[in-house]
């Protein structure tokens, strides 16, 4: 699935499923469930859309798609803050595919959605980020899990491990800490961190876009001084500026996914993080006091914006990466 028409159809299909199965009420029910996501929706995404199979070659049980296909799905899921294990599972698949002889059985299970995957990014010295995608799920006794560790240079399959949940501010994305036991080498890391940055950036753009849509809709309904507040010129300008920010971020992310590199991945992540954080902050202001109440969805977007910006490297880290890449290429 590489053509523009096919990708547009994929986007429309996922958007329709989200509209039908992931209402605001359904998202709240999913995030408060024992597993933190809607298992029936996950099954639908895997069986009807092949969401977990997109980056896996057809000969290994997948759909034979590209990174951009997975990005389309994650963007649409991000719009509604749909909790799913897709991002971590997709990264695990990309890591397994880097092996000289990929584990066909594990890839088939991941592609079918019957197994869940995650990648743990390990820093020099053995320390790693506490915030591991699907980290609270892979340790469950009833979960078939594939865990990959990377130090940015080499990939290893974590054959045994311990996993515990980590409390975070964002209830729509469950995270955890995973500690390695026995490991087996896979091979060189092809840039899993860059793939993670690009896919997360696509999700952030989707969430930022929807957050702005909700804000515009609210300002049309909220009446003050006998007029909808969205008719006030000052608010029109603020929302117009946010629209430009979101569209610029979308363009940067799209270009980066079309031509992935360490530089484009860092730029995409930084731009998407800044855009989503800016939109979420303004959304809180434009919604007034209601935005910080539990009943409002805007507080969920605000939490997702700040949680995502710190996940897999804060914006300041991305700036340092960009600086290193630019100085390195100049030298």
Rosetta silent file (secondary structure, phi, psi, omega in degrees, C-alpha in Angstrom):
SEQUENCE: XXXXXXXXXXXXXXXXXXXXXXXXXXXXXXXXXXXXXXXXXXXXXXXXXXXXXXXXXXXXXXXXXXXXXXXXXXXXXXXXXXXXXXXXXXXXXXXXXXXXXXXXXXXXXXXXXXXXXXXXXXXXXXXXXXXXXXXXXXXXXXXXXXXXXXXXXXXXXXXXXXXXXXXXXXXXXXXXXXXXXXXXXXXXXXXXXXXXXXXXXXXXXXXXXXXXXXXXXXXXXXXXXXXXXXXXXXXXXXXXXXXXXXXXXXXXXXXXXXXXXXXXXXXXXXXXXXXXXXXXXXXXXXXXXXXXXXXXXXXXXXXXXXXXXXXXXXXXXXXXXXXXXXXXXXX
SCORE:     score description
SCORE:     0.000 S_00000001
   1 L     0.000   92.443 -176.395    0.000    0.000    0.000 S_00000001
   2 L  -125.766  -15.639 -177.100    2.089    2.859   -1.281 S_00000001
   3 L   -76.226  157.004 -179.581   -0.130    4.891   -3.622 S_00000001
   4 H   -64.023  -41.692 -179.542   -1.779    8.154   -2.624 S_00000001
   5 H   -64.170  -42.496  179.062   -5.271    6.860   -3.417 S_00000001
   6 H   -64.053  -38.971 -179.112   -4.751    3.719   -1.337 S_00000001
   7 H   -70.037  -37.194  175.819   -3.416    5.776    1.559 S_00000001
   8 H   -63.641  -40.147  178.049   -6.372    8.152    1.375 S_00000001
   9 H   -64.205  -40.492  177.104   -8.713    5.161    1.476 S_00000001
  10 H   -60.367  -44.944  179.875   -6.851    3.832    4.500 S_00000001
  11 H   -60.956  -45.645 -179.079   -7.248    7.174    6.246 S_00000001
  12 H   -63.729  -38.346 -179.585  -10.978    7.297    5.484 S_00000001
  13 H   -65.481  -47.050  179.892  -11.469    3.732    6.711 S_00000001
  14 H   -65.465  -41.269  179.395   -9.691    4.331   10.012 S_00000001
  15 H   -60.570  -39.985  179.650  -11.478    7.663   10.499 S_00000001
  16 H   -66.131  -40.627  178.240  -14.841    5.956   10.004 S_00000001
  17 H   -65.372  -39.808  178.878  -13.976    3.251   12.538 S_00000001
  18 H   -64.453  -44.436  178.849  -12.852    5.858   15.039 S_00000001
  19 H   -59.572  -36.290 -174.983  -16.067    7.839   14.578 S_00000001
  20 H   -82.606  -39.966 -170.312  -18.111    4.689   15.106 S_00000001
  21 H  -111.212  -11.617 -174.240  -16.200    2.958   17.910 S_00000001
  22 L  -125.190   55.976  173.016  -14.085    5.619   19.636 S_00000001
  23 L   -65.965  169.664  178.988  -16.449    8.315   20.823 S_00000001
  24 H   -58.005  -38.693  178.848  -15.312   10.466   23.736 S_00000001
  25 H   -66.960  -40.331 -179.786  -17.251    8.203   26.089 S_00000001
  26 H   -67.192  -37.385  177.854  -15.700    5.062   24.582 S_00000001
  27 H   -64.118  -41.815  178.645  -12.180    6.485   24.891 S_00000001
  28 H   -65.391  -39.852  177.919  -12.747    7.233   28.569 S_00000001
  29 H   -64.811  -39.092 -179.798  -14.099    3.731   29.148 S_00000001
  30 H   -66.663  -43.724 -176.302  -11.081    2.232   27.364 S_00000001
  31 H   -69.690  -22.995  179.615   -8.492    4.239   29.283 S_00000001
  32 L   -94.963   -1.580 -179.941  -10.100    3.251   32.593 S_00000001
  33 L   -75.643  163.481 -178.604  -10.331   -0.455   31.670 S_00000001
  34 L   -55.282  -37.231 -177.936   -7.894   -3.005   33.162 S_00000001
  35 L   -92.459  -14.118  176.280   -5.808   -3.151   29.964 S_00000001
  36 L    85.205    5.736  175.628   -6.082    0.534   29.140 S_00000001
  37 L  -152.873  162.641 -179.082   -7.472    0.088   25.626 S_00000001
  38 L   -82.168  106.120 -176.475  -10.579   -1.232   23.880 S_00000001
  39 H   -65.161  -33.990  179.362   -9.751   -4.831   23.015 S_00000001
  40 H   -69.222  -38.837  176.873  -12.709   -5.158   20.637 S_00000001
  41 H   -67.644  -39.487  177.126  -11.644   -2.040   18.703 S_00000001
  42 H   -59.402  -40.762  178.507   -8.065   -3.328   18.577 S_00000001
  43 H   -64.303  -41.843  178.845   -9.386   -6.558   17.063 S_00000001
  44 H   -63.712  -44.426  179.697  -11.379   -4.607   14.477 S_00000001
  45 H   -60.801  -37.946 -178.326   -8.351   -2.475   13.568 S_00000001
  46 H   -77.042  -40.085 -174.665   -6.212   -5.577   13.110 S_00000001
  47 H   -83.733  -40.272 -175.540   -8.744   -7.733   11.271 S_00000001
  48 H   -91.656  -30.891 -177.286  -10.543   -5.178    9.088 S_00000001
  49 H  -106.845  -26.339 -174.320   -7.758   -2.634    8.509 S_00000001
  50 L    71.330   33.867 -173.919   -4.628   -4.681    9.119 S_00000001
  51 H   -58.332  -39.129 -178.191   -3.303   -1.828   11.265 S_00000001
  52 H   -83.001   -3.706 -176.340   -0.707   -3.978   13.010 S_00000001
  53 H  -107.322   -0.047 -168.260    0.391   -5.587    9.744 S_00000001
  54 L   -61.781  -41.584 -174.880    1.134   -2.495    7.666 S_00000001
  55 L   -90.564   -0.786 -177.590    4.945   -2.427    7.929 S_00000001
  56 L   -92.493  130.851  179.387    5.372   -6.209    7.737 S_00000001
  57 L   -59.290  152.009 -177.740    6.151   -7.700    4.276 S_00000001
  58 H   -60.246  -36.728 -178.138    3.481   -9.884    2.727 S_00000001
  59 H   -69.181  -11.607  177.712    5.730  -12.949    2.751 S_00000001
  60 H  -111.413   20.745  174.688    5.935  -12.629    6.535 S_00000001
  61 L    90.743   11.826 -177.261    2.207  -12.359    7.080 S_00000001
  62 L  -107.188 -166.445 -178.088    1.853   -8.607    6.724 S_00000001
  63 L   -96.946   -9.616  177.794    0.326   -6.073    4.366 S_00000001
  64 L    70.144   30.460 -179.551    3.581   -5.048    2.702 S_00000001
  65 L   -90.505 -164.865 -176.881    3.066   -1.351    3.355 S_00000001
  66 L  -122.824  173.269  178.659    5.411    1.474    4.248 S_00000001
  67 H   -56.933  -37.098 -179.224    6.156    3.639    7.264 S_00000001
  68 H   -63.312  -30.348  177.778    3.810    6.288    5.861 S_00000001
  69 H   -66.761  -45.319  177.009    0.893    3.850    6.003 S_00000001
  70 H   -63.031  -36.346  179.469    1.416    3.272    9.717 S_00000001
  71 H   -63.698  -38.772  178.310    1.737    7.043   10.185 S_00000001
  72 H   -59.902  -46.562 -179.156   -1.671    7.589    8.562 S_00000001
  73 H   -64.368  -44.987 -179.065   -3.332    5.185   10.998 S_00000001
  74 H   -65.670  -34.306  176.670   -1.577    6.667   14.022 S_00000001
  75 H   -63.355  -43.854 -179.668   -2.543   10.190   12.977 S_00000001
  76 H   -68.834  -38.561  176.457   -6.216    9.237   12.804 S_00000001
  77 H   -66.943  -36.219  179.268   -6.074    7.382   16.119 S_00000001
  78 H   -65.092  -31.852 -179.010   -4.274   10.360   17.641 S_00000001
  79 H   -56.618  -38.896 -177.924   -7.081   12.712   16.616 S_00000001
  80 L  -103.857    8.983 -178.154   -9.430   11.028   19.092 S_00000001
  81 L    57.282   36.054 -176.320   -6.716   10.037   21.609 S_00000001
  82 L   -67.942  120.256  177.378   -7.644    6.393   20.997 S_00000001
  83 L   -75.545  121.259  174.695   -5.627    4.172   23.363 S_00000001
  84 L  -146.925  162.430  176.017   -4.118    1.243   21.428 S_00000001
  85 L   -87.902   17.237 -169.913   -0.886   -0.811   21.526 S_00000001
  86 H   -65.694  -45.084 -174.234   -0.180    0.045   17.865 S_00000001
  87 H   -62.034  -49.978  179.524    2.828    2.345   18.186 S_00000001
  88 H   -63.518  -38.602 -179.789    4.894    0.013   20.365 S_00000001
  89 H   -65.971  -42.533  179.089    3.895   -3.018   18.311 S_00000001
  90 H   -62.699  -41.212  178.754    4.856   -1.348   15.020 S_00000001
  91 H   -64.895  -38.794  177.340    8.263   -0.381   16.403 S_00000001
  92 H   -63.294  -38.834  177.617    8.872   -3.951   17.561 S_00000001
  93 H   -63.414  -45.754  179.233    8.042   -5.184   14.052 S_00000001
  94 H   -61.212  -35.911  178.016   10.474   -2.736   12.468 S_00000001
  95 H   -68.507  -44.197  179.137   13.149   -3.907   14.891 S_00000001
  96 H   -63.032  -35.170 -179.390   12.560   -7.587   14.124 S_00000001
  97 L   -68.877  -14.168  178.533   12.707   -6.852   10.392 S_00000001
  98 L   -77.804  -11.163 -179.496   16.245   -5.524   10.860 S_00000001
  99 L   -72.066  147.871  176.074   17.503   -9.055   11.574 S_00000001
 100 L   -56.235  -37.769  175.935   19.314  -10.940    8.778 S_00000001
 101 L  -129.227   90.677 -175.523   16.681  -13.647    9.201 S_00000001
 102 L   -58.588  147.172  177.878   13.584  -12.092   10.792 S_00000001
 103 L   -72.738   96.653 -174.603   11.551  -14.149   13.256 S_00000001
 104 H   -63.251  -38.256 -178.475    8.626  -14.963   10.965 S_00000001
 105 H   -65.369  -45.693  179.306    6.511  -16.492   13.727 S_00000001
 106 H   -64.168  -41.384  179.613    6.820  -13.446   16.007 S_00000001
 107 H   -64.409  -38.374  179.415    6.119  -11.066   13.122 S_00000001
 108 H   -64.895  -41.231  179.554    3.030  -13.012   12.119 S_00000001
 109 H   -67.429  -41.057  177.933    1.650  -12.847   15.674 S_00000001
 110 H   -65.009  -43.317 -178.930    2.378   -9.129   15.938 S_00000001
 111 H   -63.687  -31.891  179.389    0.836   -8.455   12.528 S_00000001
 112 H   -80.452  -13.237 -178.873   -2.308  -10.316   13.548 S_00000001
 113 L    83.827    4.751  178.874   -2.552   -8.304   16.759 S_00000001
 114 L   -82.839  -19.484  173.284   -2.457  -11.420   18.936 S_00000001
 115 E  -116.555  151.144  177.186    0.954  -10.416   20.313 S_00000001
 116 E  -113.060  146.515 -178.310    1.968   -6.991   21.571 S_00000001
 117 E  -126.210  162.204  172.642    5.393   -5.455   21.083 S_00000001
 118 E  -155.635  159.307  175.294    7.556   -2.726   22.481 S_00000001
 119 E  -122.477  130.803  178.388   11.042   -1.283   22.074 S_00000001
 120 E  -104.206  123.876 -179.008   13.101   -0.166   25.060 S_00000001
 121 E   -92.906  109.678 -173.521   15.601    2.591   24.327 S_00000001
 122 E   -99.881  128.016  178.713   18.659    1.931   26.464 S_00000001
 123 L   -85.148  170.792  176.948   21.216    4.678   27.080 S_00000001
 124 L   -59.551  137.587 -178.679   24.939    4.226   27.552 S_00000001
 125 L    95.470   -5.236  175.325   25.639    2.561   30.865 S_00000001
 126 L    95.869   -9.721  178.025   22.523    0.391   30.711 S_00000001
 127 L   -75.445  152.923  177.399   19.980    2.950   31.918 S_00000001
 128 E  -142.988  165.496 -179.820   16.831    3.419   29.892 S_00000001
 129 L   -60.900  130.041  178.099   13.808    5.657   29.676 S_00000001
 130 L   -63.466  -23.855 -172.313   11.264    4.778   32.374 S_00000001
 131 L   -95.624   95.213 -176.904    8.484    5.429   29.903 S_00000001
 132 E  -107.534  124.602  177.452    8.179    2.338   27.736 S_00000001
 133 E   -57.572  134.776 -178.719    5.285    2.017   25.273 S_00000001
 134 L    61.800   13.840 -175.275    3.066   -0.947   26.187 S_00000001
 135 L   -64.745  -24.987  178.621    5.351   -1.420   29.186 S_00000001
 136 L   -85.882   -9.525 -175.597    2.452   -2.118   31.519 S_00000001
 137 L  -100.133  -37.151 -171.359    1.006   -4.717   29.136 S_00000001
 138 L   -67.046  -20.492 -179.956    3.910   -6.901   28.052 S_00000001
 139 L   -87.858   -4.647 -179.053    4.426   -8.253   31.562 S_00000001
 140 L   -66.457  141.407 -176.002    0.845   -9.478   31.921 S_00000001
 141 L   -62.297  -29.260 -176.812    0.581  -13.239   32.287 S_00000001
 142 L   -95.893   13.686 -176.853   -2.047  -13.478   29.535 S_00000001
 143 L  -110.226  127.206  171.017   -0.098  -11.374   27.015 S_00000001
 144 E   -81.424  113.327 -170.623    2.054  -12.737   24.200 S_00000001
 145 E  -122.806  145.855  173.832    4.802  -10.111   24.162 S_00000001
 146 E  -123.493  116.405 -177.035    7.802   -9.234   22.006 S_00000001
 147 E  -117.676  128.108  179.322   10.304   -6.906   23.674 S_00000001
 148 E  -119.398  136.000  174.123   13.283   -5.398   21.860 S_00000001
 149 E  -111.880  144.748  176.825   16.047   -3.348   23.435 S_00000001
 150 E  -142.852  141.170  173.829   18.316   -0.937   21.589 S_00000001
 151 L  -102.673   13.186 -178.238   21.202    1.296   22.589 S_00000001
 152 L    92.912  -12.256 -179.583   20.982    3.127   19.280 S_00000001
 153 L  -119.644  -46.166 -177.604   23.625    0.882   17.730 S_00000001
 154 E  -125.735  146.158  176.660   22.607   -2.733   18.290 S_00000001
 155 E  -103.820  144.048  176.502   19.236   -4.452   18.699 S_00000001
 156 E  -140.021  140.522  174.919   18.588   -7.325   21.086 S_00000001
 157 E   -83.942  125.280  177.578   15.529   -9.481   21.739 S_00000001
 158 E   -88.864  100.479 -174.501   14.671   -9.540   25.434 S_00000001
 159 L   -75.877  -32.577  171.284   13.675  -13.174   25.875 S_00000001
 160 L  -129.347  149.673 -175.874   12.961  -12.761   29.577 S_00000001
 161 E  -166.369  166.279  172.798   12.119   -9.515   31.341 S_00000001
 162 E  -120.085  138.421 -177.459   10.251   -7.873   34.180 S_00000001
 163 E  -132.705  135.881  176.418    7.630   -5.202   33.536 S_00000001
 164 E  -135.960  150.876  179.381    5.848   -2.840   35.900 S_00000001
 165 E   -72.056  150.997  176.828    3.411   -0.004   35.315 S_00000001
 166 E  -123.184  128.221  179.189    4.577    3.622   35.616 S_00000001
 167 L   -73.430  131.631  179.202    2.198    6.352   36.744 S_00000001
 168 L  -134.128  169.842 -179.034    2.001    9.239   34.254 S_00000001
 169 L   -78.039  -17.957 -174.556   -0.105   12.367   33.783 S_00000001
 170 L  -100.151  105.123 -177.830   -1.716   11.077   30.553 S_00000001
 171 L   -73.949  -11.070 -178.946   -4.447    8.496   31.268 S_00000001
 172 L   -87.211   -5.656  178.230   -4.954    7.774   27.554 S_00000001
 173 L  -134.255  104.480  178.318   -1.481    6.232   27.156 S_00000001
 174 L   -75.882  136.569  179.227   -0.459    3.496   29.566 S_00000001
 175 E  -129.360  173.082  178.625    3.294    3.170   30.031 S_00000001
 176 E  -162.223  178.285  176.386    5.621    0.986   32.053 S_00000001
 177 E  -115.629  131.290 -178.771    9.174    0.076   32.924 S_00000001
 178 E  -122.705  128.375 -178.431   10.717   -3.062   31.441 S_00000001
 179 E  -115.510  133.587 -174.300   13.953   -4.578   32.740 S_00000001
 180 E   -74.696  146.266  167.990   15.931   -7.132   30.740 S_00000001
 181 L  -112.403 -110.379  175.460   16.700  -10.682   31.778 S_00000001
 182 L   -77.792  139.399 -179.091   18.077  -13.028   29.117 S_00000001
 183 E  -130.857  159.416  176.482   18.724  -11.378   25.737 S_00000001
 184 E  -136.911  131.687 -176.902   19.624  -12.471   22.210 S_00000001
 185 E   -65.517  141.666  175.047   21.312  -10.266   19.613 S_00000001
 186 E  -105.049  -50.101 -179.279   19.313   -9.268   16.549 S_00000001
 187 E   153.059 -168.074  179.585   21.738   -7.057   14.639 S_00000001
 188 E   -63.645  146.419  176.395   22.519   -3.421   13.899 S_00000001
 189 L   -80.287  119.749 -178.398   19.897   -0.811   14.733 S_00000001
 190 L   -80.755    2.043 -177.017   18.621    0.674   11.428 S_00000001
 191 L   113.817   42.315 -178.687   17.310    3.780   13.190 S_00000001
 192 H   -61.763  -35.503  177.655   14.400    2.578   15.315 S_00000001
 193 H   -61.122  -36.783  177.668   14.597    5.768   17.353 S_00000001
 194 H   -69.756  -41.260  176.414   14.043    7.801   14.191 S_00000001
 195 H   -60.294  -41.935  179.179   11.068    5.632   13.184 S_00000001
 196 H   -62.123  -43.272  179.684    9.620    6.144   16.659 S_00000001
 197 H   -61.738  -42.397 -177.781   10.060    9.905   16.398 S_00000001
 198 H   -68.476  -43.919 -179.064    8.332   10.046   13.016 S_00000001
 199 H   -68.569  -39.445  177.575    5.367    7.885   13.987 S_00000001
 200 H   -66.485  -36.919  177.678    4.869    9.727   17.264 S_00000001
 201 H   -62.881  -40.470  177.750    5.060   13.048   15.415 S_00000001
 202 H   -61.988  -42.308  177.809    2.297   11.918   13.057 S_00000001
 203 H   -62.420  -41.640  179.996    0.140   11.004   16.048 S_00000001
 204 H   -63.174  -39.611  178.583    0.826   14.405   17.635 S_00000001
 205 H   -63.010  -42.490  178.222   -0.237   16.245   14.478 S_00000001
 206 H   -61.225  -44.072 -179.551   -3.519   14.343   14.423 S_00000001
 207 H   -66.432  -41.339  179.256   -4.202   15.160   18.072 S_00000001
 208 H   -62.518  -41.021 -179.461   -3.272   18.829   17.615 S_00000001
 209 H   -62.536  -46.080 -179.630   -5.593   19.125   14.626 S_00000001
 210 H   -68.022  -38.284  178.227   -8.560   17.648   16.489 S_00000001
 211 H   -59.838  -40.747  177.615   -7.832   19.742   19.593 S_00000001
 212 H   -68.030  -40.347  177.784   -8.015   22.867   17.425 S_00000001
 213 H   -58.716  -44.081  179.533  -11.249   21.652   15.787 S_00000001
 214 H   -63.453  -36.801 -179.418  -12.847   21.201   19.211 S_00000001
 215 H   -69.184  -43.893  177.900  -11.725   24.671   20.227 S_00000001
 216 H   -60.979  -43.390  179.874  -13.126   26.336   17.115 S_00000001
 217 H   -62.202  -40.383 -179.663  -16.429   24.522   17.622 S_00000001
 218 H   -64.643  -41.633 -177.937  -16.601   25.646   21.243 S_00000001
 219 H   -69.162  -19.149  174.983  -15.998   29.300   20.374 S_00000001
 220 H   -79.468  -27.773 -177.411  -18.900   29.142   17.919 S_00000001
 221 H   -92.136  -31.182 -175.224  -21.233   27.825   20.621 S_00000001
 222 L   -77.505  120.229 -177.155  -20.068   29.852   23.627 S_00000001
 223 E  -105.060  131.839  176.080  -21.959   33.139   23.792 S_00000001
 224 E  -141.436  136.890 -177.845  -20.687   36.186   25.684 S_00000001
 225 L    57.183   32.091  176.531  -21.996   39.757   25.464 S_00000001
 226 L    79.776    6.865 -178.747  -24.729   38.474   23.160 S_00000001
 227 E  -137.153  149.408  171.567  -22.291   37.070   20.562 S_00000001
 228 E   -59.997  135.422 -176.160  -20.407   33.800   20.010 S_00000001
 229 H   -64.932  -22.031  177.819  -16.904   34.385   21.351 S_00000001
 230 H   -68.304  -12.223  178.734  -15.482   33.021   18.110 S_00000001
 231 H   -84.420  -10.652  179.506  -16.752   36.151   16.360 S_00000001
 232 L   -74.569  132.974 -172.806  -14.361   38.368   18.341 S_00000001
 233 H   -59.406  -39.574 -177.796  -11.452   39.415   16.158 S_00000001
 234 H   -61.367  -39.380  179.582   -8.780   38.761   18.788 S_00000001
 235 H   -74.375  -35.035  175.353   -9.867   35.128   19.137 S_00000001
 236 H   -58.145  -43.628 -179.260  -10.136   34.712   15.374 S_00000001
 237 H   -64.450  -41.468 -179.669   -6.507   35.775   15.061 S_00000001
 238 H   -63.098  -42.703 -179.019   -5.367   33.367   17.768 S_00000001
 239 H   -72.382  -33.498  175.326   -7.130   30.424   16.147 S_00000001
 240 H   -64.113  -40.797  177.641   -5.872   31.378   12.693 S_00000001
 241 H   -63.156  -39.878  178.919   -2.327   31.414   14.053 S_00000001
 242 H   -65.764  -37.940  177.843   -2.859   27.958   15.567 S_00000001
 243 H   -60.103  -42.950  178.229   -4.150   26.648   12.236 S_00000001
 244 H   -62.896  -41.666  179.476   -0.938   27.812   10.559 S_00000001
 245 H   -61.062  -45.157 -178.752    1.126   26.129   13.292 S_00000001
 246 H   -66.493  -44.661 -178.745   -0.681   22.810   12.842 S_00000001
 247 H   -66.671  -35.793  176.969   -0.498   22.853    9.049 S_00000001
 248 H   -64.813  -42.735  178.508    3.183   23.737    9.117 S_00000001
 249 H   -63.547  -41.305  178.629    3.841   20.849   11.484 S_00000001
 250 H   -60.261  -41.552  179.950    1.843   18.496    9.261 S_00000001
 251 H   -65.848  -42.542  179.288    3.948   19.506    6.242 S_00000001
 252 H   -62.833  -44.228 -179.161    7.227   19.009    8.132 S_00000001
 253 H   -66.220  -42.328  179.362    6.145   15.581    9.390 S_00000001
 254 H   -61.583  -43.815  178.638    4.912   14.481    5.952 S_00000001
 255 H   -63.938  -39.036 -178.738    8.204   15.479    4.329 S_00000001
 256 H   -67.438  -40.336  179.573   10.180   13.697    7.040 S_00000001
 257 H   -68.995  -33.269  177.989    8.211   10.461    6.673 S_00000001
 258 H   -69.514  -27.678 -178.907    8.652   10.584    2.892 S_00000001
 259 L  -140.783   75.149 -173.423   12.420   10.907    3.301 S_00000001
 260 L   -66.698  141.282  174.305   13.424    9.620    6.757 S_00000001
 261 L  -161.428  163.195  176.762   16.771   10.599    8.255 S_00000001
 262 H   -56.161  -38.549 -179.535   18.077   11.416   11.743 S_00000001
 263 H   -68.895  -48.068 -178.085   17.791   15.118   10.923 S_00000001
 264 H   -66.627  -34.150  178.892   14.277   14.992    9.478 S_00000001
 265 H   -66.495  -44.462  178.883   13.073   12.774   12.346 S_00000001
 266 H   -64.256  -41.093  179.226   14.380   15.168   14.997 S_00000001
 267 H   -64.934  -41.737  179.919   12.895   18.149   13.170 S_00000001
 268 H   -63.226  -45.538 -178.811    9.527   16.425   12.821 S_00000001
 269 H   -64.333  -43.998 -179.893    9.385   15.490   16.490 S_00000001
 270 H   -63.259  -46.539 -177.605   10.376   18.954   17.672 S_00000001
 271 H   -64.397  -44.238 -179.375    7.914   20.695   15.351 S_00000001
 272 H   -66.887  -40.334  179.468    5.021   18.367   16.186 S_00000001
 273 H   -63.308  -45.103 -179.755    5.676   18.573   19.935 S_00000001
 274 H   -65.563  -39.314 -179.801    5.786   22.360   19.890 S_00000001
 275 H   -65.524  -48.011 -178.051    2.645   22.574   17.740 S_00000001
 276 H   -64.500  -42.707  179.061    0.595   20.223   19.889 S_00000001
 277 H   -62.889  -40.136  179.592    1.716   21.880   23.131 S_00000001
 278 H   -65.585  -44.457 -179.528    0.870   25.334   21.737 S_00000001
 279 H   -65.124  -43.954 -178.619   -2.584   24.266   20.550 S_00000001
 280 H   -63.853  -40.133  179.414   -3.386   22.480   23.816 S_00000001
 281 H   -64.650  -44.193  178.531   -2.318   25.491   25.892 S_00000001
 282 H   -67.987  -34.983  179.424   -4.447   27.880   23.837 S_00000001
 283 H   -61.590  -39.720  177.603   -7.359   25.434   23.894 S_00000001
 284 H   -61.799  -44.195 -179.864   -7.367   25.562   27.686 S_00000001
 285 H   -65.817  -44.426 -175.343   -7.479   29.361   27.595 S_00000001
 286 H   -73.236  -23.312  175.021  -10.144   29.580   24.904 S_00000001
 287 H   -84.321  -11.252 -178.925  -12.373   27.056   26.651 S_00000001
 288 H    71.735 -158.238 -174.760  -12.147   29.005   29.890 S_00000001
 289 H   -61.025  -24.575 -178.240  -12.504   27.318   33.273 S_00000001
 290 H   -62.555  -26.743 -172.688  -14.367   24.337   31.811 S_00000001
 291 H   -64.624  -25.198 -176.927  -11.171   23.102   30.130 S_00000001
 292 H   -96.687    4.841  177.291   -9.558   21.971   33.376 S_00000001
 293 L   -85.647  153.776 -178.937  -12.566   19.967   34.566 S_00000001
 294 L   -62.687  -29.997 -177.375  -12.640   16.188   34.255 S_00000001
 295 L   -69.564  -22.278 -178.028  -15.799   16.394   32.129 S_00000001
 296 L   -85.762  138.009  176.490  -14.001   18.313   29.376 S_00000001
 297 L   -73.712  -18.763 -177.322  -11.988   16.436   26.754 S_00000001
 298 H   -62.468  -34.836  178.222   -9.576   19.359   26.458 S_00000001
 299 H   -64.339  -28.476  176.592   -7.828   18.369   29.673 S_00000001
 300 H   -71.584  -39.357  177.291   -7.093   14.985   28.067 S_00000001
 301 H   -66.783  -38.416  178.174   -5.563   16.668   25.020 S_00000001
 302 H   -61.849  -43.862  179.586   -3.514   18.919   27.292 S_00000001
 303 H   -67.930  -40.099  177.934   -2.179   15.894   29.186 S_00000001
 304 H   -64.584  -39.723 -178.947   -1.472   13.977   25.975 S_00000001
 305 H   -59.686  -47.243 -176.206    0.369   16.990   24.538 S_00000001
 306 H   -77.495  -34.720  175.447    2.731   17.295   27.473 S_00000001
 307 H   -64.918  -43.953 -179.350    3.115   13.548   27.983 S_00000001
 308 H   -66.964  -35.097 -177.894    3.935   12.982   24.309 S_00000001
 309 H   -64.879  -26.366 -179.568    6.408   15.855   24.182 S_00000001
 310 H   -94.764  -11.391 -176.781    8.511   14.134   26.862 S_00000001
 311 L   -76.390  132.761  177.584    8.150   10.622   25.458 S_00000001
 312 L    61.229   27.978  177.947   11.200    9.198   23.640 S_00000001
 313 L   115.433  119.169 -178.965   13.123   12.439   24.128 S_00000001
 314 L   -70.029  162.988  178.783   12.017   15.927   25.153 S_00000001
 315 H   -52.815  -37.491  178.505   11.967   18.818   22.633 S_00000001
 316 H   -62.709  -35.969  176.977   15.282   20.071   24.026 S_00000001
 317 H   -65.183  -39.492  178.906   16.815   16.676   23.234 S_00000001
 318 H   -65.572  -37.531  176.859   15.554   16.915   19.665 S_00000001
 319 H   -63.304  -40.928  178.417   17.107   20.370   19.329 S_00000001
 320 H   -65.011  -37.571  176.168   20.441   18.996   20.526 S_00000001
 321 H   -62.456  -44.709  179.096   20.161   16.193   17.963 S_00000001
 322 H   -61.055  -43.352  179.784   19.462   18.712   15.235 S_00000001
 323 H   -61.199  -43.756 -179.898   22.409   20.805   16.313 S_00000001
 324 H   -63.811  -41.571 -179.997   24.696   17.772   16.282 S_00000001
 325 H   -64.872  -43.586 -177.860   23.427   16.703   12.835 S_00000001
 326 H   -66.623  -46.013  179.732   23.865   20.197   11.364 S_00000001
 327 H   -65.937  -35.473  179.210   27.310   20.709   12.839 S_00000001
 328 H   -66.867  -41.321  179.382   28.331   17.221   11.782 S_00000001
 329 H   -70.382  -32.426  179.427   27.238   17.748    8.182 S_00000001
 330 H   -70.513  -31.032 -179.473   28.917   21.162    8.105 S_00000001
 331 L   -77.667    0.000    0.000   32.176   19.659    9.286 S_00000001
